[in-house]
XYZ file of C-alpha atoms in Angstrom:
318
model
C 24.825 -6.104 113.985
C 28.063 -6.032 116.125
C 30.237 -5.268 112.570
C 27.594 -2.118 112.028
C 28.036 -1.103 115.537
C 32.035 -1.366 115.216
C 31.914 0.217 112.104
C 30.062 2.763 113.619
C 32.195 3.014 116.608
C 35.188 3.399 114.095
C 33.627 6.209 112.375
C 32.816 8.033 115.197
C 36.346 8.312 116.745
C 37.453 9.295 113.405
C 35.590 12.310 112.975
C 36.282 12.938 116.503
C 40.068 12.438 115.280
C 39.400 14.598 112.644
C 37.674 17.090 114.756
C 40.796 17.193 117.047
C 43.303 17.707 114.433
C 40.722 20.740 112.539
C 40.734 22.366 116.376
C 44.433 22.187 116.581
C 45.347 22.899 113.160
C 42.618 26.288 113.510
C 44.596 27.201 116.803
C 48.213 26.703 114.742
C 46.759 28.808 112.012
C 45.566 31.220 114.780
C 49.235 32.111 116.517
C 51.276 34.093 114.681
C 54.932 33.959 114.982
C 57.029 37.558 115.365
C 60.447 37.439 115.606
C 62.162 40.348 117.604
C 65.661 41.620 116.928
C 67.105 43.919 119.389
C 70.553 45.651 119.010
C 71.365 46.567 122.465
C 69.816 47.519 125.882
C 68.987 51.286 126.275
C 65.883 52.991 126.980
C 64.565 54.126 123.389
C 65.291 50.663 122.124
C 63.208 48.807 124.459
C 60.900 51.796 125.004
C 59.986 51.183 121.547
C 59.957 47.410 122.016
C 57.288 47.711 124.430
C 55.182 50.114 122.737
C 55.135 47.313 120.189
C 54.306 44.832 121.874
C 51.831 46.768 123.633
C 50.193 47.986 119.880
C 49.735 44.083 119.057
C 48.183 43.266 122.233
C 45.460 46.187 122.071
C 45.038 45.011 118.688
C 44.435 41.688 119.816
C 47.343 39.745 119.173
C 48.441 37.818 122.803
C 47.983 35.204 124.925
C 47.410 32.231 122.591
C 47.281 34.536 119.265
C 50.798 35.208 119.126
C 54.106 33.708 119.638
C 56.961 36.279 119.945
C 61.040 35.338 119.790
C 62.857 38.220 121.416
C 66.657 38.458 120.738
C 68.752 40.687 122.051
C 72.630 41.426 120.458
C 74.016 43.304 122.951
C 75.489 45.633 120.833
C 77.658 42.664 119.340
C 77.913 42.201 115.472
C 78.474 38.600 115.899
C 75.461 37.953 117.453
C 73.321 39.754 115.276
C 74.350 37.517 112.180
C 73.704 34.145 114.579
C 70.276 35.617 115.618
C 69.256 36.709 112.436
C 69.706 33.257 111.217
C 68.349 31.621 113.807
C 64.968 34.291 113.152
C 64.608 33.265 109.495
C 64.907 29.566 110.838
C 61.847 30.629 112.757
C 60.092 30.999 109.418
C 57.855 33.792 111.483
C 55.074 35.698 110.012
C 56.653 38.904 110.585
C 59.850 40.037 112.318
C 60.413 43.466 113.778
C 64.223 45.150 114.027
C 64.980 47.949 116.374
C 67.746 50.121 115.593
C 69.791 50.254 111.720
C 72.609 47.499 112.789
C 69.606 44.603 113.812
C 67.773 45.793 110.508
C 70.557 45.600 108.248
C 71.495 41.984 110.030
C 68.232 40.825 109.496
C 67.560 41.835 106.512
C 70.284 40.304 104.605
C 70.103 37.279 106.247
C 66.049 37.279 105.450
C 65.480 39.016 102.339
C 62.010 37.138 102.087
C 60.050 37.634 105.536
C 58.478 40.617 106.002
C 60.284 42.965 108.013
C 59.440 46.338 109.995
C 62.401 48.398 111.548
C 61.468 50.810 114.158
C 64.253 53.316 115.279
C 66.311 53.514 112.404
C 67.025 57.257 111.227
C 67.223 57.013 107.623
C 66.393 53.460 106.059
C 67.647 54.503 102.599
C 71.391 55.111 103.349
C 71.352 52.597 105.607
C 70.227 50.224 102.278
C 66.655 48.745 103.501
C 65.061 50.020 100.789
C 65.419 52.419 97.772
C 62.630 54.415 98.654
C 60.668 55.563 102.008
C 57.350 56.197 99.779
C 57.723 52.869 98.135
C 59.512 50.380 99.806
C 61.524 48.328 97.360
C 62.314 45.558 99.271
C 60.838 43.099 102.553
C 61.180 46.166 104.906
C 59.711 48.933 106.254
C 58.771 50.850 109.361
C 58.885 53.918 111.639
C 61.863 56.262 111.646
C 62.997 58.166 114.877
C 64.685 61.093 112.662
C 63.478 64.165 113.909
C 64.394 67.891 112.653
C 68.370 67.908 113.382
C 68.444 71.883 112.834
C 65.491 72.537 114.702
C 67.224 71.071 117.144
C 70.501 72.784 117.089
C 68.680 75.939 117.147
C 67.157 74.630 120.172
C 70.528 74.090 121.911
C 71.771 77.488 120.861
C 68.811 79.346 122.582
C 69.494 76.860 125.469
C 73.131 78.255 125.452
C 73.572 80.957 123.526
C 77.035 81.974 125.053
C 78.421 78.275 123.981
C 80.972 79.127 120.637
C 82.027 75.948 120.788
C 79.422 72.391 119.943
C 81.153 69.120 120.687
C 79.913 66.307 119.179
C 80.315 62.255 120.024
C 78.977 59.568 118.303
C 79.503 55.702 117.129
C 81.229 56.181 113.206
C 79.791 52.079 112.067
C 76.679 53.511 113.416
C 75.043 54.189 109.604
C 72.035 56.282 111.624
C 74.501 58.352 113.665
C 77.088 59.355 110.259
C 73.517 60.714 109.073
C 72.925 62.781 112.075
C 76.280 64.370 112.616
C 76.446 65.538 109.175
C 73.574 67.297 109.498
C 74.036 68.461 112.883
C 77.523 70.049 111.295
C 75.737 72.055 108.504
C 73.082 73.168 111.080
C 75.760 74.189 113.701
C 78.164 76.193 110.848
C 75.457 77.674 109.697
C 74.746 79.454 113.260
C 78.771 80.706 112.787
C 79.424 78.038 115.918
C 82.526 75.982 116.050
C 82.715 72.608 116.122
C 84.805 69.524 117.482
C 83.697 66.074 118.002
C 84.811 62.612 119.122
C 84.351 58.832 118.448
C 83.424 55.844 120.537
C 83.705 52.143 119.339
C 81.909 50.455 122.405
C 80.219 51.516 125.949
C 83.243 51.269 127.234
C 85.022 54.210 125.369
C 82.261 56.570 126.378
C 83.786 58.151 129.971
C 87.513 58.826 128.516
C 85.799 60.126 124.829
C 83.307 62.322 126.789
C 85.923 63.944 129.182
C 88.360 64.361 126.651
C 85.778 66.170 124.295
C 84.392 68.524 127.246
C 87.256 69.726 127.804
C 87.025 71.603 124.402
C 84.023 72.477 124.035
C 81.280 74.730 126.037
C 78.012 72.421 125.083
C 77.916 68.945 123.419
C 75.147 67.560 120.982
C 74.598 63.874 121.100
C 72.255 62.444 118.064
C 70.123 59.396 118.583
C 73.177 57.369 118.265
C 72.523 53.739 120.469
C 76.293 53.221 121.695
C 75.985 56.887 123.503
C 72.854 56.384 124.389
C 73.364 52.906 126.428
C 75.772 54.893 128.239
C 73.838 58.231 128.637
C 74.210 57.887 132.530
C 77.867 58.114 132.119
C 77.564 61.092 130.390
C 75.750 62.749 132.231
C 78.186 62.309 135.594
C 81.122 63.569 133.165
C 78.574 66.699 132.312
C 77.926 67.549 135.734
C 81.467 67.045 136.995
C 82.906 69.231 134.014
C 79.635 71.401 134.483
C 79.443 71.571 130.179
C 75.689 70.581 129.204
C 74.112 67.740 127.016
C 71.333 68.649 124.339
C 70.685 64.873 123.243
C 68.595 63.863 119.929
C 66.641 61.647 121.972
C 63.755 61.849 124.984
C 65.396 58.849 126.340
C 68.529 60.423 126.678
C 67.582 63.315 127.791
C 65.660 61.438 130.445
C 69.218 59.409 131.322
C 71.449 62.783 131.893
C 70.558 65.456 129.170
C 69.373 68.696 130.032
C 66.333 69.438 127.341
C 65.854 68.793 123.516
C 62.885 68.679 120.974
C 62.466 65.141 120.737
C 60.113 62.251 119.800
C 58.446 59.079 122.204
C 59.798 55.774 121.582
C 56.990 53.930 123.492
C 54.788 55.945 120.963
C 56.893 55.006 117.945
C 56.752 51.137 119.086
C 52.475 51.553 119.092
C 52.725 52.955 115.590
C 54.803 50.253 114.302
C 52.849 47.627 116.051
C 49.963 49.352 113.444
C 51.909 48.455 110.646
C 52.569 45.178 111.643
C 48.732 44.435 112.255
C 47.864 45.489 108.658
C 50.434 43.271 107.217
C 49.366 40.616 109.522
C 46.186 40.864 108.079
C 47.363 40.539 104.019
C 48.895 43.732 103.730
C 52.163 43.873 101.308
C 55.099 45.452 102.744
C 55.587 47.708 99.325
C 52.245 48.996 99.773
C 52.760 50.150 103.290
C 55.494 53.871 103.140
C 58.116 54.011 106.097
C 56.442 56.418 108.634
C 58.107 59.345 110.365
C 57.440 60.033 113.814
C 53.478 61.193 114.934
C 54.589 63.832 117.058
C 57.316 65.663 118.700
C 57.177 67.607 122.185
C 59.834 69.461 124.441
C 61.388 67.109 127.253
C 63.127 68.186 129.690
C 65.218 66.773 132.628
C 64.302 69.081 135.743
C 67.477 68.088 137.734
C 69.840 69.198 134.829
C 68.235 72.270 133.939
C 68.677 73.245 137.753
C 72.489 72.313 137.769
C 72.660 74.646 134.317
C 70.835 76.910 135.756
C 67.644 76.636 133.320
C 63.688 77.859 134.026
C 60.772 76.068 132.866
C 60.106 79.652 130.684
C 63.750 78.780 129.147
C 63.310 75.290 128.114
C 59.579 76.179 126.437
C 59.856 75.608 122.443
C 56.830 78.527 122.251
């Protein structure tokens, strides 16, 4: 009797054992793991970085259901390779890269985990994939391109006195060559001169900016992250040498520009954070296209227009 009752008493913590281990292993299986690969703090970046993170929680994914490893690169080349390695160590479910640098890191450090990009301006020159309609590789994602003409026309009915459209911009930033060779053709094209500038780092932005004001009447800034981390500097030059900025981005118009035609990172973030649920959920990455921005809108900076002398009537895109 006391061996059947033991053997009992054996079984039953076993299958409470094996109860235990089913409920942990079901709560494993339940978190997902998202890695997160920033290239540098400024607005759009981690506007869009909330905005994802905000699409997975309305979707369902927090708390216990999801495990997320932020990195952030600071704008440092070096530490995107160390964190991109140390993201595929992660073995995650999914990672997400915001801006063209942290996607190109990532990507060929982790040509096997599935991987959205959200702010990058043209995935195919930037090599994450052959096609937007059919991504060829472990990537794809939303793209913050917007129509570059559309807005240099914009700029020009802004300012239609300016002859002259400076330009300034990050040259290893893939995203940004894009941009200013478009912006170029658009500006030529509207018989307008123009003259731009490089910057390597944050730090080159004052000197580059005064030094390119000087000869021109109105400068054009594309989405480019290095100019937009330091949009606030810009904008003191722009005051102080009273020659306005028409950025590519809401963010920077927000930081110091004056108006443009321009797209919501937050926004952008949400709609990846849509793409990541439906490969969460057994979607394949080549079965999902690379998504342009939802929408675009006006945005204007009210203090800027004033100091250029702009009415609500002139910033309208009617």
């Amino acid at each position: 009797m006391k061996t059947k009752l033991l053997t009992l008493a054996v079984a039953a913590a076993a299958a409470l054992s094996l109860s235990a281990c089913s409920k942990t292993a079901q709560a494993k299986d339940d978190t997902v793991k998202v890695g997160i690969l920033q290239l540098i703090d400024q607005t759009a970046l981690t506007q869009a970085r909330k905005g994802f993170e905000d699409g997975l929680a309305q979707a369902g994914y927090k708390g216990n259901k999801i495990k997320i490893d932020y990195l952030n690169a600071q704008g440092d080349q070096a530490n995107l390779q160390t964190m991109s390695q140390r993201l595929k160590s992660d073995q995650n479910d999914l990672n997400l890269a915001i801006a063209t640098p942290a996607a190109q890191a990532l990507q060929k450090d982790d040509p096997d985990t599935p991987l959205l990009f959200t702010a990058v301006t043209d995935p195919v020159s930037a090599n994450l994939t052959k096609s937007k309609a059919d991504p060829s590789s472990n990537a794809t994602g939303t793209i913050d391109m917007v129509d570059i003409p559309e807005q240099i026309g914009y700029m020009h009915r802004l300012f239609p006195k300016a002859k002259t459209v400076g330009m300034i911009y990050n040259a290893a930033e893939q995203n940004s060559v894009v941009q200013i060779k478009l912006a170029k053709a658009a500006v030529k094209k509207l018989g307008l001169k123009v003259t731009t500038t490089t910057v390597a780092s944050t730090n080159d932005v004052q000197s580059a900016t005064e030094a390119l004001m000087n000869r021109c009447d109105v400068v054009y800034a594309p989405t480019d992250n290095t100019v937009a981390a330091a949009m606030k500097t810009v904008a003191k030059v722009s005051l102080k040498m009273k020659v306005p900025v028409v950025p590519a981005a809401s963010t920077m118009v927000e930081d110091g520009g004056v108006a443009s035609i321009g797209i919501d990172y937050y926004k952008l973030g949400v709609q990846t954070a849509k793409m990541a649920v439906k490969i969460l959920q057994g979607k394949k990455v080549q079965d999902l296209p690379v998504e342009s921005p939802a929408q675009t809108s006006v945005i204007k900076n009210k203090t800027m227009m004033k100091a250029f002398g702009l009415t609500e009537a002139d910033v309208a895109n009617d």
